[in-house]
Amino acid sequence: MSQSIAAAADAPRYNFREAEPRWQHAWAERGCFRVADVPTDNKPKYYVLEMFPYPSGNIHIGHMRNYVMGDVVARYKRARGFTVLHPMGWDAFGLPAENAARERGIHPAKWTWDNIAAMRAELQRIGLSLEWEREFATCDPAYYGHQQKLFLDLWRAGLAERKESWVNWDPVDGTVLANEQVIDGRGWRSGAPVERKQLSQWFLKITAYAEELLDALRTLDRWPERVKLMQERWIGRSEGARVQFALAEKVGDIAQVEVYTTRPDTLFGMSFLALAPEHPLSAAVAARDPKAAAFVAECRRMGTSEAVIETAEKQGYDTGVRVRHPFLPNVSFPVWIANFVLMEYGTGAIFGCPGHDQRDVEFARKYGLTVTPVVLPPRADPATFAIDDEAYVGPGTIFNSGFLDGLDVEAAKRAAIAELQRLGMGRGEVNWRLRDWGVSRQRGWGCPIPMIRCAACGMVPVPEDQLPVTLPDDAQFDRPGNPLDHHPTWKHVACPQCGAPAQRETDTFDTFVDSSWYFARFCSPRAAAPVERDAVDHWLPVDQYIGGIEHAILHLLYSRFFVRAMKRTGYLNVEEPFAGLFTQGMVTHESYRSAPGPNGTWLYPDEVVRQPDGNAVHRTTGEPVVIGRVEAMSKSKRNTVAPEPIIARYGADTARCYIMSDNPPDRDMEWTEAGVAGAFRFTQRVFRLIENTGAATSSEGTSDAALALRRVTHRTIAAVTEALDSFAFNVAVARLYELANALSDAERSADAPGLGAARREAAEVLARLIAPMMPHLAEEAYKSLYPGSDRLVAELAWPEADPDLLAADTVTIAVQVMGKLRGTINVPPDAPRDANLAAARADSNVARALEGKRIVKEIYVPNRIVNFVVAG
RNA sequence: GCGGUCGUGGCGGAAUGGUAGACGCGCAAGCUUGAGGUGCUUGUGGGGGUAACCCCGUGGAAGUUCGAGUCUUCUCGACCGCACCA
C-alpha cells in the first residue's frame, strides 16, 4: 500500500505547458474538426454555435465559459457519431472601434483586426474544437457585401421600407436608437436621456411576422421558458377594438379620432378622451392654442426618460374640444392631451374609463373628471358600489351601460364590438406591441446601406454588380456626426437609373443586422452568394445555440425574423434559426477596496492576498483590504480575472474543468482561486492515476474487487452520458471524480484476479470521458495507455456502457415503518416480493420498530422501498 | 404594478414522488515530508447516547400521499425581466 502511494507521489507531473500546444497542433494537423459545407457522409448533423464575440480586445472569463460549454457539447456530439459544425467568427462592427479611432487616431478597421488577431490567439490556447477555416468578421466586405444583397432582396420583397417616424434620438452618440436600445429612457450605450425626434429612416418590417413570431414560440421546446416569455411580452398581442369618436366640431379638417381599446365593454364608463402629444389632433389644437403648444413642447422635451422617472405624475391639458359617445349621440366628453399616452401604440389616443383602468382613475382624480363604474364585482351592491382611488379591473357584471347591462365582461366585449360594427363606428382588432425595426444608424463603422438618393428618381438600389458598397479607407473620425456623410467624395455618385448626380445613403445598418444571419453564413462562409442553398438546407437550424441571457429579446428575435425573411426571399427553408437555446450565467468575483466607502480605490484580485483568518491584505503594502460584494466582473470595479494568466499558470484543461464543475451552467458562477486550485489537483491526479495504471498487470480471472471496479466504470459511462445530454456539466464532472476515486481505491487494494485489467479499462474510460471537458489531458492520458498508437481521443467514439455491468448483483432496499427509514436490506435484484418483505421484517431494527404494532398495509416498490403502515 | 426564477450543511451544489446532503471546496485529526499553497488516510447537517440507535432537519404554514426537497395552495425572502401598451 505505502509503496503505491509513494509511487503516486513520485510520478511525473502532467506538463500541460508542453502538452496542450502539442495536442492543439495535432488536432489542427489532422483536421479533426473540419467538415464539408455539404457533407456526403451519412452521419446525422449537429450544429453547435456560441454567440460570436465582439472583438473588444481580450477574451474574458465570461467568453471562456460560453465557448467551453459549446466545446463540451461539440466534442461530445462528435464522439456520439454526429458530424459537428462548430464555427467561430467576429461581430466586428460597432461603436468602440469608432471611439478608439476618435480617441487614439487609429482607424477602426486596424483597431478591430488587431483585436481579432489577439483574441483568436487567446481562444486557440483554450483548445476549443473550432473549425477555424470558417472564421469571418462582419466588418469584412466579403461578409457585409452579402448583407447588402440580402437587404436589397428584402426591400424588393416589401420587407424593408423607408418611412418618417418618431425615433429615439441619442443626443450624445448622435444616433437613432431602436426601442430595444432604450433602457429606462436612456441610450443603452451612452446612458444619455433619449429625446423624441422625427426622421426618415430605414425599417425592416418585423411586424409583418408578429403573429408568426409569437405562435412559433410554442414550437421552441428546447428554449428556456423565460426567454420565450420575454419574447411573448415583447411581441405583446392584445385583443380589442378600434373605435371612432366623432368630434363635436371639426378642428382644422379633423372630424374624428380613432381609439384602440381592450375594454370596449366599458365604453359607457367613459369620462374623457386623451391624445398623445404627437397625435395629429394635438398638433391641430396646438396650432390655434399657444398653451396647448407649450404643453406639447414640454412633453417632447421630457422625452421618454422623465416619463419613466415620474411614473406617477400624470399630466394633461384640456383642449376644450369634445367628442361624441358612439352609443350615446347626445352625450359628449372632453378631449385632453396627456403625457402618458404613447403615439407608437394603438392609435395614439385612448378613451378614459377611470372606473376600470388605474391610469385613468389617477388622471381623473387629478383633474376632477367623472368616475362612473360600469363593471359590478361579484356580490357587490350596485346601489353602493363606488370607485375611490383604485380602479376595479376584475371580472363582474356590466351595469350603468344600456344594452350591455347584465352581461359579463367577455360577453359585453363581443356585444359592444358587434354594435360598433353595426353602427360603422368601429371593429374588433388585434394589436401588437412589437414595432418595425429601425435599422438606420448615423455611424461610420458599419455596413453601408446600399441605396442611392436621386433628386429625380427617389430612392434607387445600388445595382448588384456594384456590390459590395465598401467603406472608404480614409474616413475621418475626429469630429462628431457621421464620417461617411463628412467624407469629401464617398457619397457622391451618379444615379444608376438616370445618371444624374446623386448621393449614397450615408447611414449604416444597426449592428444587430450583422448578427441576424451570421449563423447561416457559417454553413458556407466562402460562397459567392449570401448562402449556399444546399449548405443551409443541410446544417440549419442551429441545433444548440449558447449565449448570454442579455440577448433574450433583441438578437434572438431579429434572427427569428431574418430566417423568415430569408425564407420568403428564397435563401433557405427553415422555420426557426435556433432549435435549442441555452443561456449561461455570468461569471462573478469578489470585489476589493483599499478602504471602506468612497475613500477606497478598487483593487485587482492580483493585488490582494487572503489571510488564513479570512481577512485580506494588499500583496505589496500589507495594508488591510475591504472585501466587497461578489458581483459581475466589471472593469470599473476591477474584479475581473483574465483567462490568459490562469491558462499560463494552471493550463487550459484546469480552467475548463473548474468552469464546468463549479455549478450548473445556467447559474451565475463565482470565480475563486481556491476553486481553480482544486481543479488543478484533479487534473494532476487523473494523469497520475492513468499513468500508474498503464503498466498494471494481474492474474487472469475475475474477483469481486475487479467486478466492482468494472461496475463503477460502466455506471460512470451511463451517468456521464446522461449528465452531458442534459447540460448537467457539474454533475458529469462529479461522476468523473467518483470514477477517479474508485480507480484510486483499486490502486491501493491488494492484487486480485482480473483487477489489473479492470484498472486498465477504468483508466481508458476515464481518459475518454474527460475528453469533452479536458481534451488535452484526455489525449495525454490516452497516449500513456497506448504509447504506440496514433489514434486521437478527439476521433474516438464515445464509450458504451455494458448493460450487464449496469445491472447490480444486489440492490439495497430501504425499509420504512410509517414512512420513516428503519433499515436497509441487501437482496438480489428482482427478488420475489414475499422474500423481500420477510427479509425486511427480519431486520433487527425494523423488527423493533414493528414490535407490538399491527401491520395494516405493506407498500412494496420493487428494488427500491418497503414501507410498513402500522396501527396501534 | 405585471411576469418569471430560485430558497437544501460553513460554501458551490446532488437527488425519474421512494435511504436528503452525491461530488467538490473549506475545516479537523493523523501519516508522509528538510519544508509545504505537496501527496495520502480518516472524519465533517444539528441535538442526544459509551454504543446499538433515537429525535430534529431542504425559508415558513397548511394540504394531497403509505411516503414530499420534489406535487397543490397560501406566505416570507432573494434575484431577474418588463413597465403609463390603452
CSV table of C-alpha atoms in Angstrom, one decimal, chain A residues 316-719:
chain,number,residue,atom,x,y,z
A,316,GLY,CA,-52.8,66.7,-19.1
A,317,TYR,CA,-54.1,69.6,-20.9
A,318,ASP,CA,-57.8,70.1,-21.6
A,319,THR,CA,-58.1,71.1,-25.3
A,320,GLY,CA,-61.7,72.3,-25.0
A,321,VAL,CA,-62.6,70.0,-27.9
A,322,ARG,CA,-65.3,67.5,-27.3
A,323,VAL,CA,-66.2,64.1,-28.8
A,324,ARG,CA,-69.5,62.3,-29.0
A,325,HIS,CA,-70.0,58.9,-27.4
A,326,PRO,CA,-70.5,56.3,-30.1
A,327,PHE,CA,-73.5,54.7,-28.4
A,328,LEU,CA,-75.0,58.0,-26.9
A,329,PRO,CA,-75.1,60.6,-29.7
A,330,ASN,CA,-76.3,63.3,-27.3
A,331,VAL,CA,-73.5,62.8,-24.8
A,332,SER,CA,-70.0,64.3,-25.3
A,333,PHE,CA,-66.7,64.2,-23.4
A,334,PRO,CA,-63.7,66.4,-23.1
A,335,VAL,CA,-60.6,65.8,-25.2
A,336,TRP,CA,-57.3,66.1,-23.3
A,337,ILE,CA,-53.7,65.9,-24.3
A,338,ALA,CA,-51.9,63.6,-21.9
A,339,ASN,CA,-48.2,62.8,-21.4
A,340,PHE,CA,-48.9,59.2,-20.6
A,341,VAL,CA,-50.5,58.4,-23.9
A,342,LEU,CA,-48.0,56.9,-26.4
A,343,MET,CA,-48.2,57.7,-30.1
A,344,GLU,CA,-46.5,54.4,-31.0
A,345,TYR,CA,-49.1,52.1,-29.5
A,346,GLY,CA,-52.6,51.6,-30.9
A,347,THR,CA,-53.8,54.8,-32.5
A,348,GLY,CA,-52.1,57.3,-30.1
A,349,ALA,CA,-55.4,58.1,-28.5
A,350,ILE,CA,-57.4,56.4,-25.7
A,351,PHE,CA,-60.8,56.8,-24.2
A,352,GLY,CA,-60.6,57.2,-20.5
A,353,CYS,CA,-62.6,54.9,-18.3
A,354,PRO,CA,-61.5,55.7,-14.7
A,355,GLY,CA,-63.7,53.2,-13.1
A,356,HIS,CA,-61.8,50.3,-14.6
A,357,ASP,CA,-58.3,51.5,-15.5
A,358,GLN,CA,-55.8,52.5,-12.9
A,359,ARG,CA,-54.0,55.2,-15.1
A,360,ASP,CA,-57.4,56.7,-16.0
A,361,VAL,CA,-58.6,56.9,-12.4
A,362,GLU,CA,-55.3,58.7,-11.4
A,363,PHE,CA,-55.8,61.1,-14.2
A,364,ALA,CA,-59.5,61.6,-13.5
A,365,ARG,CA,-58.9,62.3,-9.8
A,366,LYS,CA,-56.1,64.7,-10.5
A,367,TYR,CA,-58.2,66.8,-12.9
A,368,GLY,CA,-61.7,66.3,-11.3
A,369,LEU,CA,-63.2,64.2,-14.1
A,370,THR,CA,-66.2,62.0,-13.5
A,371,VAL,CA,-65.8,58.4,-12.5
A,372,THR,CA,-68.6,56.0,-13.5
A,373,PRO,CA,-68.3,52.3,-12.5
A,374,VAL,CA,-69.8,50.0,-15.2
A,375,VAL,CA,-68.4,46.6,-14.0
A,376,LEU,CA,-70.0,45.3,-10.8
A,377,PRO,CA,-67.8,42.9,-9.0
A,378,PRO,CA,-69.5,39.6,-7.9
A,379,ARG,CA,-71.7,40.0,-4.9
A,380,ALA,CA,-71.3,43.8,-4.8
A,381,ASP,CA,-74.3,46.0,-4.3
A,382,PRO,CA,-75.0,48.2,-7.4
A,383,ALA,CA,-76.6,50.9,-5.2
A,384,THR,CA,-73.5,51.4,-3.1
A,385,PHE,CA,-70.5,50.2,-5.2
A,386,ALA,CA,-68.2,53.1,-5.9
A,387,ILE,CA,-64.6,53.6,-7.1
A,388,ASP,CA,-62.3,55.7,-5.0
A,389,ASP,CA,-58.6,55.8,-6.0
A,390,GLU,CA,-58.4,52.2,-7.1
A,391,ALA,CA,-59.9,51.1,-10.4
A,392,TYR,CA,-61.7,47.8,-10.5
A,393,VAL,CA,-60.2,45.6,-13.1
A,394,GLY,CA,-61.6,42.2,-12.1
A,395,PRO,CA,-64.5,40.2,-13.5
A,396,GLY,CA,-68.1,41.1,-12.9
A,397,THR,CA,-71.4,42.1,-14.4
A,398,ILE,CA,-71.9,45.1,-16.6
A,399,PHE,CA,-74.2,47.8,-15.3
A,400,ASN,CA,-74.9,51.5,-16.0
A,401,SER,CA,-74.4,50.5,-19.6
A,402,GLY,CA,-77.6,50.5,-21.6
A,403,PHE,CA,-77.8,47.5,-23.9
A,404,LEU,CA,-74.7,45.9,-22.2
A,405,ASP,CA,-76.3,45.7,-18.8
A,406,GLY,CA,-76.3,42.2,-17.2
A,407,LEU,CA,-73.6,40.7,-19.4
A,408,ASP,CA,-70.3,39.5,-18.1
A,409,VAL,CA,-67.1,41.3,-19.2
A,410,GLU,CA,-66.3,38.9,-22.1
A,411,ALA,CA,-69.8,38.8,-23.5
A,412,ALA,CA,-70.0,42.6,-23.2
A,413,LYS,CA,-66.8,43.0,-25.2
A,414,ARG,CA,-68.3,40.9,-28.0
A,415,ALA,CA,-71.7,42.7,-27.9
A,416,ALA,CA,-70.0,46.2,-27.9
A,417,ILE,CA,-67.9,45.3,-30.9
A,418,ALA,CA,-70.9,43.9,-32.8
A,419,GLU,CA,-72.8,47.1,-32.1
A,420,LEU,CA,-69.8,49.3,-33.1
A,421,GLN,CA,-69.6,47.4,-36.3
A,422,ARG,CA,-73.3,47.7,-37.0
A,423,LEU,CA,-73.1,51.5,-36.5
A,424,GLY,CA,-70.0,51.7,-38.7
A,425,MET,CA,-68.1,53.2,-35.8
A,426,GLY,CA,-65.6,50.5,-35.0
A,427,ARG,CA,-64.5,46.9,-35.3
A,428,GLY,CA,-62.6,44.2,-33.4
A,429,GLU,CA,-58.9,44.4,-33.8
A,430,VAL,CA,-55.8,42.6,-32.7
A,431,ASN,CA,-52.9,44.9,-31.7
A,432,TRP,CA,-49.2,44.3,-31.3
A,433,ARG,CA,-46.7,46.0,-29.0
A,434,LEU,CA,-43.9,45.0,-31.5
A,435,ARG,CA,-42.9,47.8,-33.8
A,436,ASP,CA,-40.9,47.7,-37.0
A,437,TRP,CA,-37.2,47.5,-36.7
A,438,GLY,CA,-35.4,50.8,-37.4
A,439,VAL,CA,-32.1,49.8,-38.8
A,440,SER,CA,-30.5,53.2,-39.8
A,441,ARG,CA,-27.6,54.4,-37.8
A,442,GLN,CA,-25.6,57.5,-38.4
A,443,ARG,CA,-22.3,55.7,-37.9
A,444,GLY,CA,-19.1,55.4,-39.9
A,445,TRP,CA,-18.1,51.9,-38.8
A,446,GLY,CA,-21.0,49.7,-40.0
A,447,CYS,CA,-22.3,48.1,-43.1
A,448,PRO,CA,-23.3,50.8,-45.7
A,449,ILE,CA,-27.0,50.7,-46.7
A,450,PRO,CA,-26.9,50.1,-50.4
A,451,MET,CA,-29.2,52.8,-51.6
A,452,ILE,CA,-28.8,56.0,-53.6
A,453,ARG,CA,-30.9,59.0,-53.3
A,454,CYS,CA,-31.6,60.7,-56.6
A,455,ALA,CA,-33.5,64.0,-56.8
A,456,ALA,CA,-35.4,62.8,-59.9
A,457,CYS,CA,-35.8,59.0,-59.3
A,458,GLY,CA,-36.1,58.9,-55.5
A,459,MET,CA,-34.5,56.0,-53.7
A,460,VAL,CA,-32.6,53.8,-56.1
A,461,PRO,CA,-31.0,50.5,-55.1
A,462,VAL,CA,-27.3,50.1,-55.8
A,463,PRO,CA,-27.1,47.7,-58.8
A,464,GLU,CA,-26.0,44.3,-57.7
A,465,ASP,CA,-22.9,44.2,-59.9
A,466,GLN,CA,-21.7,47.2,-57.9
A,467,LEU,CA,-21.9,45.4,-54.5
A,468,PRO,CA,-20.3,45.5,-52.1
A,469,VAL,CA,-20.6,49.1,-51.3
A,470,THR,CA,-17.4,49.3,-49.3
A,471,LEU,CA,-16.5,51.8,-46.6
A,472,PRO,CA,-13.8,54.3,-47.5
A,473,ASP,CA,-10.4,53.6,-46.1
A,474,ASP,CA,-9.8,57.3,-45.3
A,475,ALA,CA,-12.9,58.2,-43.3
A,476,GLN,CA,-12.2,60.8,-40.7
A,477,PHE,CA,-13.4,60.0,-37.2
A,478,ASP,CA,-12.1,63.1,-35.5
A,479,ARG,CA,-15.3,65.1,-35.3
A,480,PRO,CA,-18.9,64.4,-34.2
A,481,GLY,CA,-21.5,63.1,-36.6
A,482,ASN,CA,-21.4,60.5,-39.4
A,483,PRO,CA,-17.9,60.2,-41.1
A,484,LEU,CA,-19.5,58.8,-44.2
A,485,ASP,CA,-21.5,62.0,-44.5
A,486,HIS,CA,-18.5,64.2,-44.0
A,487,HIS,CA,-16.3,62.3,-46.5
A,488,PRO,CA,-15.5,64.6,-49.4
A,489,THR,CA,-16.2,62.1,-52.2
A,490,TRP,CA,-17.7,58.9,-50.9
A,491,LYS,CA,-21.3,59.7,-51.1
A,492,HIS,CA,-21.3,61.4,-54.5
A,493,VAL,CA,-22.3,59.0,-57.2
A,494,ALA,CA,-24.3,59.0,-60.4
A,495,CYS,CA,-27.8,57.8,-60.2
A,496,PRO,CA,-27.9,54.2,-61.5
A,497,GLN,CA,-31.2,55.0,-63.2
A,498,CYS,CA,-30.9,58.4,-64.8
A,499,GLY,CA,-27.2,59.1,-64.5
A,500,ALA,CA,-27.7,62.5,-62.8
A,501,PRO,CA,-25.6,63.4,-59.8
A,502,ALA,CA,-27.0,61.6,-56.8
A,503,GLN,CA,-26.0,60.7,-53.2
A,504,ARG,CA,-25.4,57.5,-51.4
A,505,GLU,CA,-27.3,56.7,-48.3
A,506,THR,CA,-24.7,57.6,-45.7
A,507,ASP,CA,-26.4,55.7,-42.8
A,508,THR,CA,-25.1,52.3,-41.9
A,509,PHE,CA,-27.0,49.3,-40.6
A,510,ASP,CA,-27.7,48.7,-36.9
A,511,THR,CA,-25.1,46.0,-35.9
A,512,PHE,CA,-27.9,43.7,-34.9
A,513,VAL,CA,-28.4,43.2,-38.7
A,514,ASP,CA,-24.9,41.8,-38.9
A,515,SER,CA,-25.6,39.2,-36.2
A,516,SER,CA,-29.1,38.3,-37.5
A,517,TRP,CA,-27.9,35.9,-40.2
A,518,TYR,CA,-24.2,35.1,-39.5
A,519,PHE,CA,-25.2,31.6,-38.3
A,520,ALA,CA,-26.5,30.9,-41.9
A,521,ARG,CA,-23.3,32.3,-43.5
A,522,PHE,CA,-21.2,29.9,-41.4
A,523,CYS,CA,-22.7,27.0,-43.3
A,524,SER,CA,-20.9,28.1,-46.5
A,525,PRO,CA,-18.7,31.0,-45.5
A,526,ARG,CA,-16.9,31.4,-48.8
A,527,ALA,CA,-20.0,31.1,-51.1
A,528,ALA,CA,-20.4,33.7,-53.8
A,529,ALA,CA,-24.0,34.3,-52.7
A,530,PRO,CA,-25.0,35.1,-49.2
A,531,VAL,CA,-25.6,31.5,-48.5
A,532,GLU,CA,-25.3,28.3,-50.5
A,533,ARG,CA,-28.7,26.7,-50.5
A,534,ASP,CA,-27.5,23.0,-50.1
A,535,ALA,CA,-25.3,24.0,-47.2
A,536,VAL,CA,-28.0,25.9,-45.2
A,537,ASP,CA,-30.5,23.1,-46.1
A,538,HIS,CA,-28.2,20.7,-44.5
A,539,TRP,CA,-27.0,22.5,-41.4
A,540,LEU,CA,-29.8,24.8,-40.3
A,541,PRO,CA,-31.3,25.1,-37.9
A,542,VAL,CA,-28.6,25.5,-35.3
A,543,ASP,CA,-29.1,22.5,-33.0
A,544,GLN,CA,-27.6,24.1,-30.0
A,545,TYR,CA,-27.1,27.8,-29.5
A,546,ILE,CA,-25.4,29.1,-26.4
A,547,GLY,CA,-25.0,32.6,-25.1
A,548,GLY,CA,-26.0,35.2,-22.6
A,549,ILE,CA,-29.5,36.0,-21.4
A,550,GLU,CA,-28.9,39.6,-22.3
A,551,HIS,CA,-29.8,38.7,-25.9
A,552,ALA,CA,-33.1,37.1,-24.9
A,553,ILE,CA,-35.1,39.6,-26.9
A,554,LEU,CA,-33.1,41.7,-29.4
A,555,HIS,CA,-30.7,39.4,-31.2
A,556,LEU,CA,-32.8,36.3,-30.9
A,557,LEU,CA,-36.0,38.0,-32.1
A,558,TYR,CA,-34.2,39.7,-35.0
A,559,SER,CA,-32.6,36.4,-36.0
A,560,ARG,CA,-36.0,34.7,-35.9
A,561,PHE,CA,-37.3,37.4,-38.2
A,562,PHE,CA,-34.4,37.2,-40.6
A,563,VAL,CA,-34.8,33.5,-41.1
A,564,ARG,CA,-38.4,34.2,-42.1
A,565,ALA,CA,-37.4,37.0,-44.4
A,566,MET,CA,-34.7,34.8,-45.9
A,567,LYS,CA,-37.2,32.1,-46.4
A,568,ARG,CA,-39.5,34.4,-48.2
A,569,THR,CA,-36.7,35.6,-50.5
A,570,GLY,CA,-35.7,32.0,-51.3
A,571,TYR,CA,-32.4,31.7,-49.4
A,572,LEU,CA,-33.4,28.9,-47.1
A,573,ASN,CA,-36.2,26.8,-45.9
A,574,VAL,CA,-36.3,26.5,-42.2
A,575,GLU,CA,-38.8,27.9,-39.8
A,576,GLU,CA,-36.5,28.9,-36.9
A,577,PRO,CA,-32.8,29.7,-36.6
A,578,PHE,CA,-32.1,28.0,-33.3
A,579,ALA,CA,-33.7,24.7,-32.4
A,580,GLY,CA,-32.1,24.6,-29.0
A,581,LEU,CA,-31.1,27.6,-26.9
A,582,PHE,CA,-29.1,27.6,-23.7
A,583,THR,CA,-28.4,30.7,-21.7
A,584,GLN,CA,-25.4,30.6,-19.5
A,585,GLY,CA,-25.0,32.5,-16.2
A,586,MET,CA,-22.5,35.3,-15.6
A,587,VAL,CA,-19.1,34.9,-14.0
A,588,THR,CA,-18.8,36.9,-10.8
A,589,HIS,CA,-15.9,37.6,-8.4
A,590,GLU,CA,-15.4,39.3,-5.1
A,591,SER,CA,-14.5,42.9,-5.3
A,592,TYR,CA,-11.9,44.6,-3.2
A,593,ARG,CA,-11.3,48.1,-1.9
A,594,SER,CA,-8.4,49.7,-0.2
A,595,ALA,CA,-10.7,51.4,2.3
A,596,PRO,CA,-14.4,51.3,3.2
A,597,GLY,CA,-16.8,53.5,1.3
A,598,PRO,CA,-16.0,56.1,-1.4
A,599,ASN,CA,-12.5,56.7,0.0
A,600,GLY,CA,-11.4,53.3,-1.1
A,601,THR,CA,-10.0,52.6,-4.5
A,602,TRP,CA,-10.9,49.4,-6.3
A,603,LEU,CA,-8.1,46.8,-6.2
A,604,TYR,CA,-7.5,44.0,-8.7
A,605,PRO,CA,-7.6,40.4,-7.4
A,606,ASP,CA,-3.9,40.1,-8.1
A,607,GLU,CA,-3.2,42.8,-5.7
A,608,VAL,CA,-5.0,41.1,-2.8
A,609,VAL,CA,-3.8,38.2,-0.7
A,610,ARG,CA,-6.3,36.3,1.5
A,611,GLN,CA,-5.1,35.5,5.0
A,612,PRO,CA,-5.8,32.2,6.8
A,613,ASP,CA,-8.2,34.1,9.1
A,614,GLY,CA,-10.4,35.1,6.1
A,615,ASN,CA,-9.3,38.7,6.0
A,616,ALA,CA,-7.4,40.2,3.1
A,617,VAL,CA,-4.4,42.4,2.8
A,618,HIS,CA,-2.6,44.2,0.0
A,619,ARG,CA,0.0,42.0,-1.6
A,620,THR,CA,2.8,44.5,-1.6
A,621,THR,CA,1.9,47.1,1.2
A,622,GLY,CA,0.3,44.6,3.6
A,623,GLU,CA,-2.4,47.1,4.2
A,624,PRO,CA,-5.8,45.7,5.1
A,625,VAL,CA,-8.2,45.3,2.3
A,626,VAL,CA,-12.0,45.6,2.4
A,627,ILE,CA,-13.7,42.6,0.8
A,628,GLY,CA,-16.7,43.7,-1.1
A,629,ARG,CA,-19.7,42.0,-2.7
A,630,VAL,CA,-19.5,39.2,-5.1
A,631,GLU,CA,-20.7,40.7,-8.4
A,632,ALA,CA,-20.5,40.6,-12.1
A,633,MET,CA,-17.0,41.2,-13.3
A,634,SER,CA,-16.5,44.7,-14.5
A,635,LYS,CA,-13.6,46.9,-15.4
A,636,SER,CA,-14.7,49.7,-13.2
A,637,LYS,CA,-14.7,47.5,-10.1
A,638,ARG,CA,-11.5,45.8,-11.1
A,639,ASN,CA,-12.9,42.5,-10.1
A,640,THR,CA,-12.0,40.9,-13.4
A,641,VAL,CA,-9.9,37.7,-13.9
A,642,ALA,CA,-8.4,37.2,-17.3
A,643,PRO,CA,-8.2,33.7,-18.8
A,644,GLU,CA,-4.7,34.1,-20.1
A,645,PRO,CA,-2.8,34.1,-16.8
A,646,ILE,CA,-5.0,31.3,-15.5
A,647,ILE,CA,-4.1,29.2,-18.5
A,648,ALA,CA,-0.5,30.1,-18.2
A,649,ARG,CA,-0.4,29.0,-14.6
A,650,TYR,CA,-2.7,26.1,-14.5
A,651,GLY,CA,-3.3,25.1,-18.1
A,652,ALA,CA,-6.4,25.3,-20.2
A,653,ASP,CA,-7.8,22.0,-19.0
A,654,THR,CA,-7.8,23.0,-15.4
A,655,ALA,CA,-9.6,26.2,-16.2
A,656,ARG,CA,-12.1,24.3,-18.4
A,657,CYS,CA,-12.6,21.7,-15.7
A,658,TYR,CA,-13.2,24.3,-13.0
A,659,ILE,CA,-15.6,26.3,-15.2
A,660,MET,CA,-17.7,23.2,-15.9
A,661,SER,CA,-17.6,21.6,-12.4
A,662,ASP,CA,-18.3,24.5,-10.1
A,663,ASN,CA,-22.0,24.9,-10.6
A,664,PRO,CA,-24.9,24.4,-13.0
A,665,PRO,CA,-24.1,26.2,-16.3
A,666,ASP,CA,-27.2,28.4,-16.3
A,667,ARG,CA,-26.4,30.0,-12.9
A,668,ASP,CA,-24.0,32.7,-12.1
A,669,MET,CA,-20.6,31.3,-11.2
A,670,GLU,CA,-18.3,32.8,-8.6
A,671,TRP,CA,-14.7,32.6,-9.7
A,672,THR,CA,-12.4,31.8,-6.8
A,673,GLU,CA,-8.7,31.0,-6.7
A,674,ALA,CA,-9.3,28.0,-4.4
A,675,GLY,CA,-11.7,26.6,-7.0
A,676,VAL,CA,-9.1,26.7,-9.7
A,677,ALA,CA,-6.5,25.1,-7.4
A,678,GLY,CA,-8.9,22.3,-6.7
A,679,ALA,CA,-9.5,21.6,-10.4
A,680,PHE,CA,-5.7,21.7,-10.9
A,681,ARG,CA,-5.2,19.0,-8.3
A,682,PHE,CA,-7.8,16.9,-10.0
A,683,THR,CA,-6.1,17.2,-13.4
A,684,GLN,CA,-2.8,16.1,-11.9
A,685,ARG,CA,-4.4,13.3,-10.0
A,686,VAL,CA,-6.2,12.0,-13.1
A,687,PHE,CA,-3.0,12.0,-15.0
A,688,ARG,CA,-1.1,10.2,-12.3
A,689,LEU,CA,-3.8,7.6,-11.8
A,690,ILE,CA,-3.9,6.7,-15.5
A,691,GLU,CA,-0.2,6.8,-15.9
A,692,ASN,CA,0.2,4.4,-13.0
A,693,THR,CA,-2.4,2.1,-14.4
A,694,GLY,CA,-0.6,1.8,-17.7
A,695,ALA,CA,1.7,-0.9,-16.5
A,696,ALA,CA,-0.8,-2.6,-14.2
A,697,THR,CA,-1.0,-6.3,-14.7
A,698,SER,CA,-2.6,-9.0,-12.6
A,699,SER,CA,-3.6,-12.6,-12.8
A,700,GLU,CA,-6.2,-13.8,-15.1
A,701,GLY,CA,-9.8,-14.5,-14.0
A,702,THR,CA,-12.0,-12.2,-12.0
A,703,SER,CA,-12.8,-11.3,-8.5
A,704,ASP,CA,-15.2,-9.3,-6.5
A,705,ALA,CA,-12.8,-6.3,-6.5
A,706,ALA,CA,-12.4,-6.4,-10.3
A,707,LEU,CA,-16.1,-6.8,-10.9
A,708,ALA,CA,-16.9,-3.9,-8.5
A,709,LEU,CA,-14.5,-1.6,-10.3
A,710,ARG,CA,-15.9,-2.6,-13.7
A,711,ARG,CA,-19.4,-1.9,-12.4
A,712,VAL,CA,-18.3,1.6,-11.3
A,713,THR,CA,-16.7,2.2,-14.7
A,714,HIS,CA,-19.7,1.3,-16.7
A,715,ARG,CA,-22.1,3.1,-14.4
A,716,THR,CA,-19.9,6.1,-14.8
A,717,ILE,CA,-20.2,5.9,-18.6
A,718,ALA,CA,-24.0,5.8,-18.3
A,719,ALA,CA,-24.1,8.6,-15.7
